[in-house]
Structure formats: structure tokens, C-alpha cells
CSV table of C-alpha atoms in Angstrom, one decimal:
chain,number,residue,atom,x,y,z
I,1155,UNK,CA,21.5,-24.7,1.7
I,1156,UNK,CA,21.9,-28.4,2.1
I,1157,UNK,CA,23.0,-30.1,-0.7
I,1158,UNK,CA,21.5,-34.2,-1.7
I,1159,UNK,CA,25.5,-35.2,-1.8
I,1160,UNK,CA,26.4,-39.1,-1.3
I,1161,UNK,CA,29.3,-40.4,0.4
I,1162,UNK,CA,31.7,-41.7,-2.4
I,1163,UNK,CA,35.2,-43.6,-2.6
I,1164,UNK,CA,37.4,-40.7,-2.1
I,1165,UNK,CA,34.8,-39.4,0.3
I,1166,UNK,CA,35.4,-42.6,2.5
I,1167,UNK,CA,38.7,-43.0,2.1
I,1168,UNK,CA,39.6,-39.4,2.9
I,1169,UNK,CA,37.1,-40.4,6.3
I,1170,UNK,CA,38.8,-43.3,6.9
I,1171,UNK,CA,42.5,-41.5,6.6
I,1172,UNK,CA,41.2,-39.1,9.2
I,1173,UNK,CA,40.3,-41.7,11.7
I,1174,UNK,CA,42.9,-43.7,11.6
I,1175,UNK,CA,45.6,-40.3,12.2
I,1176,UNK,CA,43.5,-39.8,14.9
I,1177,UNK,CA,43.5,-42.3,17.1
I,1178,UNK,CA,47.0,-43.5,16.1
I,1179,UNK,CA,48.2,-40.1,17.2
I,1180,UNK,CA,45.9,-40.3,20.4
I,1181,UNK,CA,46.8,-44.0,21.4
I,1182,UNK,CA,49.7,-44.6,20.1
I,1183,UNK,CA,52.1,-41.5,19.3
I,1184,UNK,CA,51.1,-39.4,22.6
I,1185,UNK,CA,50.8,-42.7,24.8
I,1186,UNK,CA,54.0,-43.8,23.9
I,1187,UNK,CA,56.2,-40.5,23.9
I,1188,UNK,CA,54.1,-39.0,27.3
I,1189,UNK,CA,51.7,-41.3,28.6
I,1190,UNK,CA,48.3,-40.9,28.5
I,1191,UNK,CA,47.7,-40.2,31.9
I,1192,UNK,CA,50.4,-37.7,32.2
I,1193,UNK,CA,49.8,-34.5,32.1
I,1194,UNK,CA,51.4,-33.6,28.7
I,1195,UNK,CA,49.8,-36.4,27.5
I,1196,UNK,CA,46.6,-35.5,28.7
I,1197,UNK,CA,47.1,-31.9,27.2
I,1198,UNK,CA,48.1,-32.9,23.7
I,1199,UNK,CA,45.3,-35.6,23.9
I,1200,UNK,CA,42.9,-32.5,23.9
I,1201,UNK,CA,44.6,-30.0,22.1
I,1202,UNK,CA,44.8,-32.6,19.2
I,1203,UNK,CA,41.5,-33.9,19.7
I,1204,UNK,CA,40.1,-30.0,19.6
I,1205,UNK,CA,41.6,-29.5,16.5
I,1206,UNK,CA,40.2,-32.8,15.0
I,1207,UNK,CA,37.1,-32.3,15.7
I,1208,UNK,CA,37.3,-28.8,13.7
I,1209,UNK,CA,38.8,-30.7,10.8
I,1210,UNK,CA,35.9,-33.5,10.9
I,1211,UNK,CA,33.3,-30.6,11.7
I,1212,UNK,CA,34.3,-28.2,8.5
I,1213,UNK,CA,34.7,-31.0,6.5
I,1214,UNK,CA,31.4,-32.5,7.0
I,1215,UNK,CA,29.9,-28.9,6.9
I,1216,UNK,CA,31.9,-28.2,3.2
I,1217,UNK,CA,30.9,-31.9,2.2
I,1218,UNK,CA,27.1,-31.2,2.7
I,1219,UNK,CA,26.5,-27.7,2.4
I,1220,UNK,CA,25.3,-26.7,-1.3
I,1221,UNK,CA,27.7,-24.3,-2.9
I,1222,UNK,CA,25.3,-21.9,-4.9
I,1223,UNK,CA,22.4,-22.6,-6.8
I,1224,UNK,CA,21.8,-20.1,-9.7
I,1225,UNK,CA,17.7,-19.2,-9.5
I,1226,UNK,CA,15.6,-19.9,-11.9
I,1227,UNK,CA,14.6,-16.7,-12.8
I,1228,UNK,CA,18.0,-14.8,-12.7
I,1229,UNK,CA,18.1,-12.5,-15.5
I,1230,UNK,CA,21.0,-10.3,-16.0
I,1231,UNK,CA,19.9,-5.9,-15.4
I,1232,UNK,CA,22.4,-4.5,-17.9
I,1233,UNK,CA,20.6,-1.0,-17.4
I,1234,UNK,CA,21.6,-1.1,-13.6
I,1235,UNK,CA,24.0,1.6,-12.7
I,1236,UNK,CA,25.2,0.0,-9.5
I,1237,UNK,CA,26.1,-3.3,-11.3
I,1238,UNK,CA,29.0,-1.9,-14.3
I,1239,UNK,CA,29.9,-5.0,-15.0
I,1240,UNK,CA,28.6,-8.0,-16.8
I,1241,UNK,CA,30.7,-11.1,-17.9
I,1242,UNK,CA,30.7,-11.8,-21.9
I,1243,UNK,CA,31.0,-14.5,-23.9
I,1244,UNK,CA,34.4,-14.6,-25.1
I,1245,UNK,CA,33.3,-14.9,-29.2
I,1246,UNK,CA,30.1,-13.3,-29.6
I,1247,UNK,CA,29.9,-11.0,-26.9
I,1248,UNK,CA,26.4,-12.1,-25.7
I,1249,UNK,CA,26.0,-12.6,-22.2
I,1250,UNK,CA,27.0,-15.5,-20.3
I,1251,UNK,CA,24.1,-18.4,-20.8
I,1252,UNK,CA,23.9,-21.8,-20.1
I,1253,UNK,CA,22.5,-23.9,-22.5
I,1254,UNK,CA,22.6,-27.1,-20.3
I,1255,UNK,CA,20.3,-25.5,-17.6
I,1256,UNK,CA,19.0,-23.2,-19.7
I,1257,UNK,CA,19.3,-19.9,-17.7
I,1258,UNK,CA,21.7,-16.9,-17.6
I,1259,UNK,CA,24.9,-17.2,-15.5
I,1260,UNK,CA,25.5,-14.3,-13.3
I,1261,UNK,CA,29.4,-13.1,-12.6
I,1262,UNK,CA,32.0,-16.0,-11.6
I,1263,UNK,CA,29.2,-18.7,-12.0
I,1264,UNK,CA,30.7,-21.6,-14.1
I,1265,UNK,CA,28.6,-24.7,-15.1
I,1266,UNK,CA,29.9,-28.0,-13.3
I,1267,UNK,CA,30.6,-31.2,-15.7
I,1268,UNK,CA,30.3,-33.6,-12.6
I,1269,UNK,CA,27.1,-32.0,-10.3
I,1270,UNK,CA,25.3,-31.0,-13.8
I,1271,UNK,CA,24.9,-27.3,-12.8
I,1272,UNK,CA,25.7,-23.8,-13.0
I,1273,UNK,CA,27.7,-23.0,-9.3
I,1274,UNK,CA,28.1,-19.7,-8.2
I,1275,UNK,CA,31.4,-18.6,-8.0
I,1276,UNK,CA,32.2,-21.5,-8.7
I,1277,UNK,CA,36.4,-22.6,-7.8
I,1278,UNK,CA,36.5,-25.9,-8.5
I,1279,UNK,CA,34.8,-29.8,-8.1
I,1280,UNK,CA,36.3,-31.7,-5.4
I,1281,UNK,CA,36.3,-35.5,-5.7
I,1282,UNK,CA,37.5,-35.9,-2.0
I,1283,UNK,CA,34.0,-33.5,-1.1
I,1284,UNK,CA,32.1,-35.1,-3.9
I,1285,UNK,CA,30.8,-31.6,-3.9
I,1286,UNK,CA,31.7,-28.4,-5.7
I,1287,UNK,CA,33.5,-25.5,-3.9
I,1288,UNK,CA,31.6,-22.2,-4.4
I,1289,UNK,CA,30.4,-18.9,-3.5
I,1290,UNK,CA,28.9,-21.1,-0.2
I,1291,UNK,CA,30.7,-23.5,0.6
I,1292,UNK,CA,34.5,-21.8,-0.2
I,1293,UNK,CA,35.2,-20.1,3.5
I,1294,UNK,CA,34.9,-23.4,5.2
I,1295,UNK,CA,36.6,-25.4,2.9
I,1296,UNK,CA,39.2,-23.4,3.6
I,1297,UNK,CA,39.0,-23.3,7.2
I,1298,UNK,CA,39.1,-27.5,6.9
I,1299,UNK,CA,42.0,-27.1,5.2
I,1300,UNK,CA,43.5,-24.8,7.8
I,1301,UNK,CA,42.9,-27.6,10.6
I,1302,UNK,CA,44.2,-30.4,8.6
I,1303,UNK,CA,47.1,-28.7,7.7
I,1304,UNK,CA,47.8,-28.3,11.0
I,1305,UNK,CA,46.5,-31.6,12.3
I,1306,UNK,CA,48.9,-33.3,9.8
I,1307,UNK,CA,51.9,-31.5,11.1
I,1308,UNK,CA,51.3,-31.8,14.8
I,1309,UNK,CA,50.7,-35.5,14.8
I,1310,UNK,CA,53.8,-35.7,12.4
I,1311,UNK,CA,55.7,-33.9,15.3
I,1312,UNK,CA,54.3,-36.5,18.2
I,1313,UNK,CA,55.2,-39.4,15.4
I,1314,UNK,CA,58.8,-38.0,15.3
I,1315,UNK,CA,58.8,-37.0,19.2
I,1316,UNK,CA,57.5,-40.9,20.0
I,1317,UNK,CA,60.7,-42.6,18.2
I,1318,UNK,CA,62.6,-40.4,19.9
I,1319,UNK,CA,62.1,-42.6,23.2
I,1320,UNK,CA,64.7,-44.9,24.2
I,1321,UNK,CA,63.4,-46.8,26.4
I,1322,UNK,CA,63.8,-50.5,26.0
I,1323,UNK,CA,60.4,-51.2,26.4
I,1324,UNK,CA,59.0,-49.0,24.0
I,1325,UNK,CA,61.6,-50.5,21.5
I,1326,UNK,CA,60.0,-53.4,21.6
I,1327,UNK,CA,56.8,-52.9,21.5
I,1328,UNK,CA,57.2,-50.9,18.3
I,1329,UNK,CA,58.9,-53.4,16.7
I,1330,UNK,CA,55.7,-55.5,17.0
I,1331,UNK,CA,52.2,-54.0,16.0
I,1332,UNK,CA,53.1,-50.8,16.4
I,1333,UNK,CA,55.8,-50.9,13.9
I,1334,UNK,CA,52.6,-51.2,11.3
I,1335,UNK,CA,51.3,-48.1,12.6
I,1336,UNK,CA,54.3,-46.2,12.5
I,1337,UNK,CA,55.1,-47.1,8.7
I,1338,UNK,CA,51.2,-46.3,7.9
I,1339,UNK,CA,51.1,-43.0,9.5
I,1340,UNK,CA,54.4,-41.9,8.1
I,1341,UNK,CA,53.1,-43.2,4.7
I,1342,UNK,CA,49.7,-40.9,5.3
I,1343,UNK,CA,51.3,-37.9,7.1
I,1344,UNK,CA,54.3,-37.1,4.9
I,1345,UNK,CA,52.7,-36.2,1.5
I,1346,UNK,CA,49.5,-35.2,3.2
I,1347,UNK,CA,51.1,-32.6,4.7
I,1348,UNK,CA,53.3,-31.6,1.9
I,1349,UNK,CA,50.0,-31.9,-0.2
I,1350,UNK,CA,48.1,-29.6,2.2
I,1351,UNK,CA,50.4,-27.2,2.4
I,1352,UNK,CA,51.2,-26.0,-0.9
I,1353,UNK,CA,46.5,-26.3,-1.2
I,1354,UNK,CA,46.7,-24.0,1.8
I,1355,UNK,CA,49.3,-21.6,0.3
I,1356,UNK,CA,47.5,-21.9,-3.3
I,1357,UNK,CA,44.6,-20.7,-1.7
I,1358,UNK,CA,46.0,-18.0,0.5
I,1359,UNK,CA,47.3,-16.3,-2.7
I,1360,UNK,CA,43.7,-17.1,-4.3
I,1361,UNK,CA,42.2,-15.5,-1.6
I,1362,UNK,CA,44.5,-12.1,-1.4
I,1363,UNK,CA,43.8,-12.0,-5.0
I,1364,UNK,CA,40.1,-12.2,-4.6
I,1365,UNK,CA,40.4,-15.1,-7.4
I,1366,UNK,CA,39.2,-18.5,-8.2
I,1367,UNK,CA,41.2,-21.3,-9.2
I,1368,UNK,CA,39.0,-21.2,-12.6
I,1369,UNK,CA,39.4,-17.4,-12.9
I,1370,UNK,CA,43.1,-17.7,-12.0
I,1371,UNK,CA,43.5,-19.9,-15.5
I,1372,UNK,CA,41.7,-17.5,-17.5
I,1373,UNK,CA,43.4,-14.7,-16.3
I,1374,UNK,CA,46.5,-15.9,-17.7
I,1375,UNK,CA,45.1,-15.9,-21.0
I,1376,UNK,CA,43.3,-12.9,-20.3
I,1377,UNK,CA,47.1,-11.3,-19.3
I,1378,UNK,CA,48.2,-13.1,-22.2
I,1379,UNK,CA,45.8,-11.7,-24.8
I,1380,UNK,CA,46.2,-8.2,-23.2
I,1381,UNK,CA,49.8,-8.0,-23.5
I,1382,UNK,CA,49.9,-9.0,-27.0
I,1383,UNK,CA,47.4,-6.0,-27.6
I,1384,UNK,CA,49.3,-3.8,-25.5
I,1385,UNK,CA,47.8,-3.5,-22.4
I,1386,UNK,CA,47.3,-4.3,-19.4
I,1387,UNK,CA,45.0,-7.1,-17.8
I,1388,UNK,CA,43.7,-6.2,-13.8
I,1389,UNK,CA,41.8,-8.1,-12.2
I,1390,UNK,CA,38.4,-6.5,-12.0
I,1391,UNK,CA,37.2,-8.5,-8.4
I,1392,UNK,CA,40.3,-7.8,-6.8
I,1393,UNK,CA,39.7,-5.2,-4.3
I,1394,UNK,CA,43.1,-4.8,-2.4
I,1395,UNK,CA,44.8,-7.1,0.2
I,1396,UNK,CA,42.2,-6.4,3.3
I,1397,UNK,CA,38.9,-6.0,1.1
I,1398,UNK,CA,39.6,-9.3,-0.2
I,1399,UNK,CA,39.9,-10.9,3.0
I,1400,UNK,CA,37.1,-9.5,4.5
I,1401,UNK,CA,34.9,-10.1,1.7
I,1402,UNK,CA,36.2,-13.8,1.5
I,1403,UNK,CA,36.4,-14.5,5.4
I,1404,UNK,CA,34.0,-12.2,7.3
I,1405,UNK,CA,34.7,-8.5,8.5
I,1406,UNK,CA,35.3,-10.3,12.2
I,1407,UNK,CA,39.0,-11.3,12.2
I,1408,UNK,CA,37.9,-13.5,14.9
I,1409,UNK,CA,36.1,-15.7,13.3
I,1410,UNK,CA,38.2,-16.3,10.2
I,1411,UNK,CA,38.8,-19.7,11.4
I,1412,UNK,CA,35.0,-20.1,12.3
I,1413,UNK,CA,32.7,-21.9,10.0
I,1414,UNK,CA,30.7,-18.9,9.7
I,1415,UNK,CA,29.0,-17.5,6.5
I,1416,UNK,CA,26.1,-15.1,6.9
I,1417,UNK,CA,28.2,-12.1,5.7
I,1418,UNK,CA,28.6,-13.9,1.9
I,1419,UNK,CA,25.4,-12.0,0.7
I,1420,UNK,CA,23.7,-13.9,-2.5
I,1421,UNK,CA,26.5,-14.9,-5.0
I,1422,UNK,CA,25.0,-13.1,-7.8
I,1423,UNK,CA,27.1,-9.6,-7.7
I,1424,UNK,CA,30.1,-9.2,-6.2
I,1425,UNK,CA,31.6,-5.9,-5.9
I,1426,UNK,CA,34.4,-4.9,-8.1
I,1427,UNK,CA,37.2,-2.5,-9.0
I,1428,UNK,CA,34.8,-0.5,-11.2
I,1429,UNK,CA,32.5,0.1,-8.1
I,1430,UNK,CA,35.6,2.7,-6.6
I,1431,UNK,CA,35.9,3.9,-10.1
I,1432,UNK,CA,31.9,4.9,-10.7
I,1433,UNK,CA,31.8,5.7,-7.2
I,1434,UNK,CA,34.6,8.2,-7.8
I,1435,UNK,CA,33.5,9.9,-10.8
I,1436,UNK,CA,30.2,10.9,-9.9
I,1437,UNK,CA,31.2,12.2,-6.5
I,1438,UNK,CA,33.4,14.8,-8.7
């Protein structure tokens, strides 16, 4: 589903960022440390431009594609046997409903401050999207951040690998405009790949979990609460380590890194621990 999002600030200056890394690493980084008529210059030139055009493609694709829309008429089945769980309300123990959009939430939905909507599976809003990240939109945000992560470190390594070179030439051509670009780029690079990184591995752990960056936060209260009560909080969508990531990323392991999402199903039941449980005791 296609979403009516608007390019914002952060939106265009994330853009921009990407752009300039680009053809700085193309034109100036590669060009300088290889040539770009050479051979490894013409190799890194497409490698790197390959994985740019992944980073712009999922990007665009997270930025635009809607991330869940709860329908109208959803109305929770609490006599369905093949559904045993329902999320509460934490106090009265009614079922989760929105009074902003005036419908029933279905599991992991959360109602979004910023779009003015109920999400499914709902993880988080992103100002540099201007877009939420949910139930469809989630597996290709991740795979941008994937391709940026490593975009960021490979054109930090031709940054390095280009002041490397000695020649006299070079030296002084960099201390002209290319010494702008070179301060710029290390400026961008540095704590965007740091930044990146740690979002990549946040996420990695979010995903082997089966979790969401809101569900993580209220499972630590949840663990919290349980402990202090004396026992012990699981979380019911986690499914073990290779459930999870097929679930979350596709059952083809080759196309993990593929902005595909057909196999996501319709965000309003997810399977959960209790399925092998019920499953389990009425096969005995």
C-alpha cells in the first residue's frame, strides 16, 4: 500500500547526505586512490554504485510504502480457538481500543502520535522516513539499513585508502577543493557509520527476538512486574532463533536482502508461543 507521505527536512537532508557520499566516493575517493579508468577503479565505481542504488531503492520504497492500516471493521474473535491470545488493556482488562480512531487494535498495533493512526505492528516513527515503521514496511527498512551500513564503511575505507597516496600531485590537489570534501565526508561518514551500526545490531537482536522496539520497552516492565510477583516473563511472539527470521525476512534465505514482502500475511495475527502449546495439547 502506498502511503500520501511528503518529503520533509530530515527526509531531504538524509537525501542530500546520500548524494553527496556518493559521488564524493565515486569522483573523488576512487578517482584519486585508483583512477577512474583503471580497472580497480572502474570495479569499485560499480560495486559501490550497486550498493547505492540498493540503499536509495529501499529507502525510497520504506519512505513511501504505508506500514499497516488497521481496517475499519476489525473486530477482535475472542471465541476463536486458533487465535489464544488477545492483548489487554493493562488496568481494566478490556481489549485494546483506540479511542482516537475509534476502532479495536489487533495484537502489536500501537496508535502513532505523529501519522494520527493505529500502525500495525507498529516499531517505531521515523523522522528521517517521515513515515512509520510497521508490520509493512519493517523488512525493507531493514534491508536500507543493511546497504547503508555498508555503504558507509566502504566509502570510509576508499576515504582512508585515497590519503594513503603519496604522490605529489594528489597532495596538492587535496589541499585545494578537495580538502573540503575530505573534511565533509569524514564529518558525514564517521558517526554515520558508528550510528548505523549499533541501529543494525539493535535491530538484529530485535529481530531474533521477534520484538519491536515498543514491545522491547514494555517487556522490561513486563519482566519487571513478573519478577516482583515471582515469575517469569517470556515473550509470547518469540518463536525461536530461525522462526523468527523467517517470519520477519521471508522463508527464502536468498532474498533476505531483497525488498520483498508478500510472505508478511495481514498484520492482524501473528503466530505465537501459545500456538505450539494448543497445538501440543490437543494432539495428546
Amino acid at each position: 500500500m502506498k502511503g500520501s507521505c511528503r518529503f520533509s527536512l530530515p527526509v531531504t537532508v538524509a537525501a542530500t547526505a546520500i548524494i553527496y557520499i556518493y559521488f564524493s566516493t565515486l569522483f573523488v575517493f576512487i578517482d584519486q586512490w585508483f583512477g577512474l579508468t583503471s580497472s580497480p577503479g572502474i570495479m569499485n565505481a560499480v560495486v559501490f554504485t550497486a550498493v547505492a542504488l540498493m540503499c536509495i531503492f529501499n529507502y525510497s520504497v520504506a519512505i513511501f510504502t504505508d506500514p499497516g492500516r488497521v481496517p475499519s471493521t476489525f473486530v477482535p474473535d475472542i471465541e476463536d480457538a486458533e487465535n489464544p491470545i488477545h492483548e489487554i488493556k493493562r488496568k481494566s482488562g478490556d481489549l485494546r481500543y483506540c479511542q482516537k480512531c475509534s476502532h479495536y487494535k489487533p495484537p502489536r498495533a500501537h496508535h502513532c502520535r505523529v501519522c494520527r493512526r493505529c500502525v500495525l505492528r507498529m516499531d517505531h516513527h521515523c523522522i528521517w522516513m517521515n513515515n512509520c515503521v510497521g508490520h509493512a514496511n519493517y523488512k525493507v527498512f531493514f534491508v536500507f539499513i543493511v546497504y547503508a551500513v555498508i555503504a558507509c564503511i566502504y566509502s570510509l575505507v576508499l576515504l582512508v585508502g585515497s590519503l594513503t597516496i603519496d604522490d605529489e600531485k594528489d597532495e596538492q590537489q587535496s589541499e585545494g577543493s578537495f580538502r573540503t570534501v575530505y573534511v565533509i565526508s569524514g564529518l558525514l561518514l564517521v558517526p554515520l557509520s558508528l550510528a548505523l551500526s549499533v541501529l543494525l545490531g539493535w535491530h538484529i537482536y530485535l529481530i531474533l527476538r521477534n520484538k519491536t522496539t515498543i514491545e522491547y520497552h514494555e517487556g522490561v516492565r513486563a519482566m519487571w512486574l513478573a519478577e516482583k510477583g515471582g515469575d517469569v516473563y517470556s515473550h509470547p511472539y518469540d518463536l525461536g532463533v530461525y522462526e523468527n527470521l523467517i517470519l520477519l525476512l521471508g522463508p527464502n534465505i536468498l532474498c533476505w536482502l531483497c525488498p520483498t514482502s508478500r510472505y508478511i500475511g495481514s498484520g492482524l495475527r501473528f503466530h505465537t508461543a501459545y500456538d505450539k502449546t494448543a497445538g501440543a495439547s490437543t494432539s495428546k
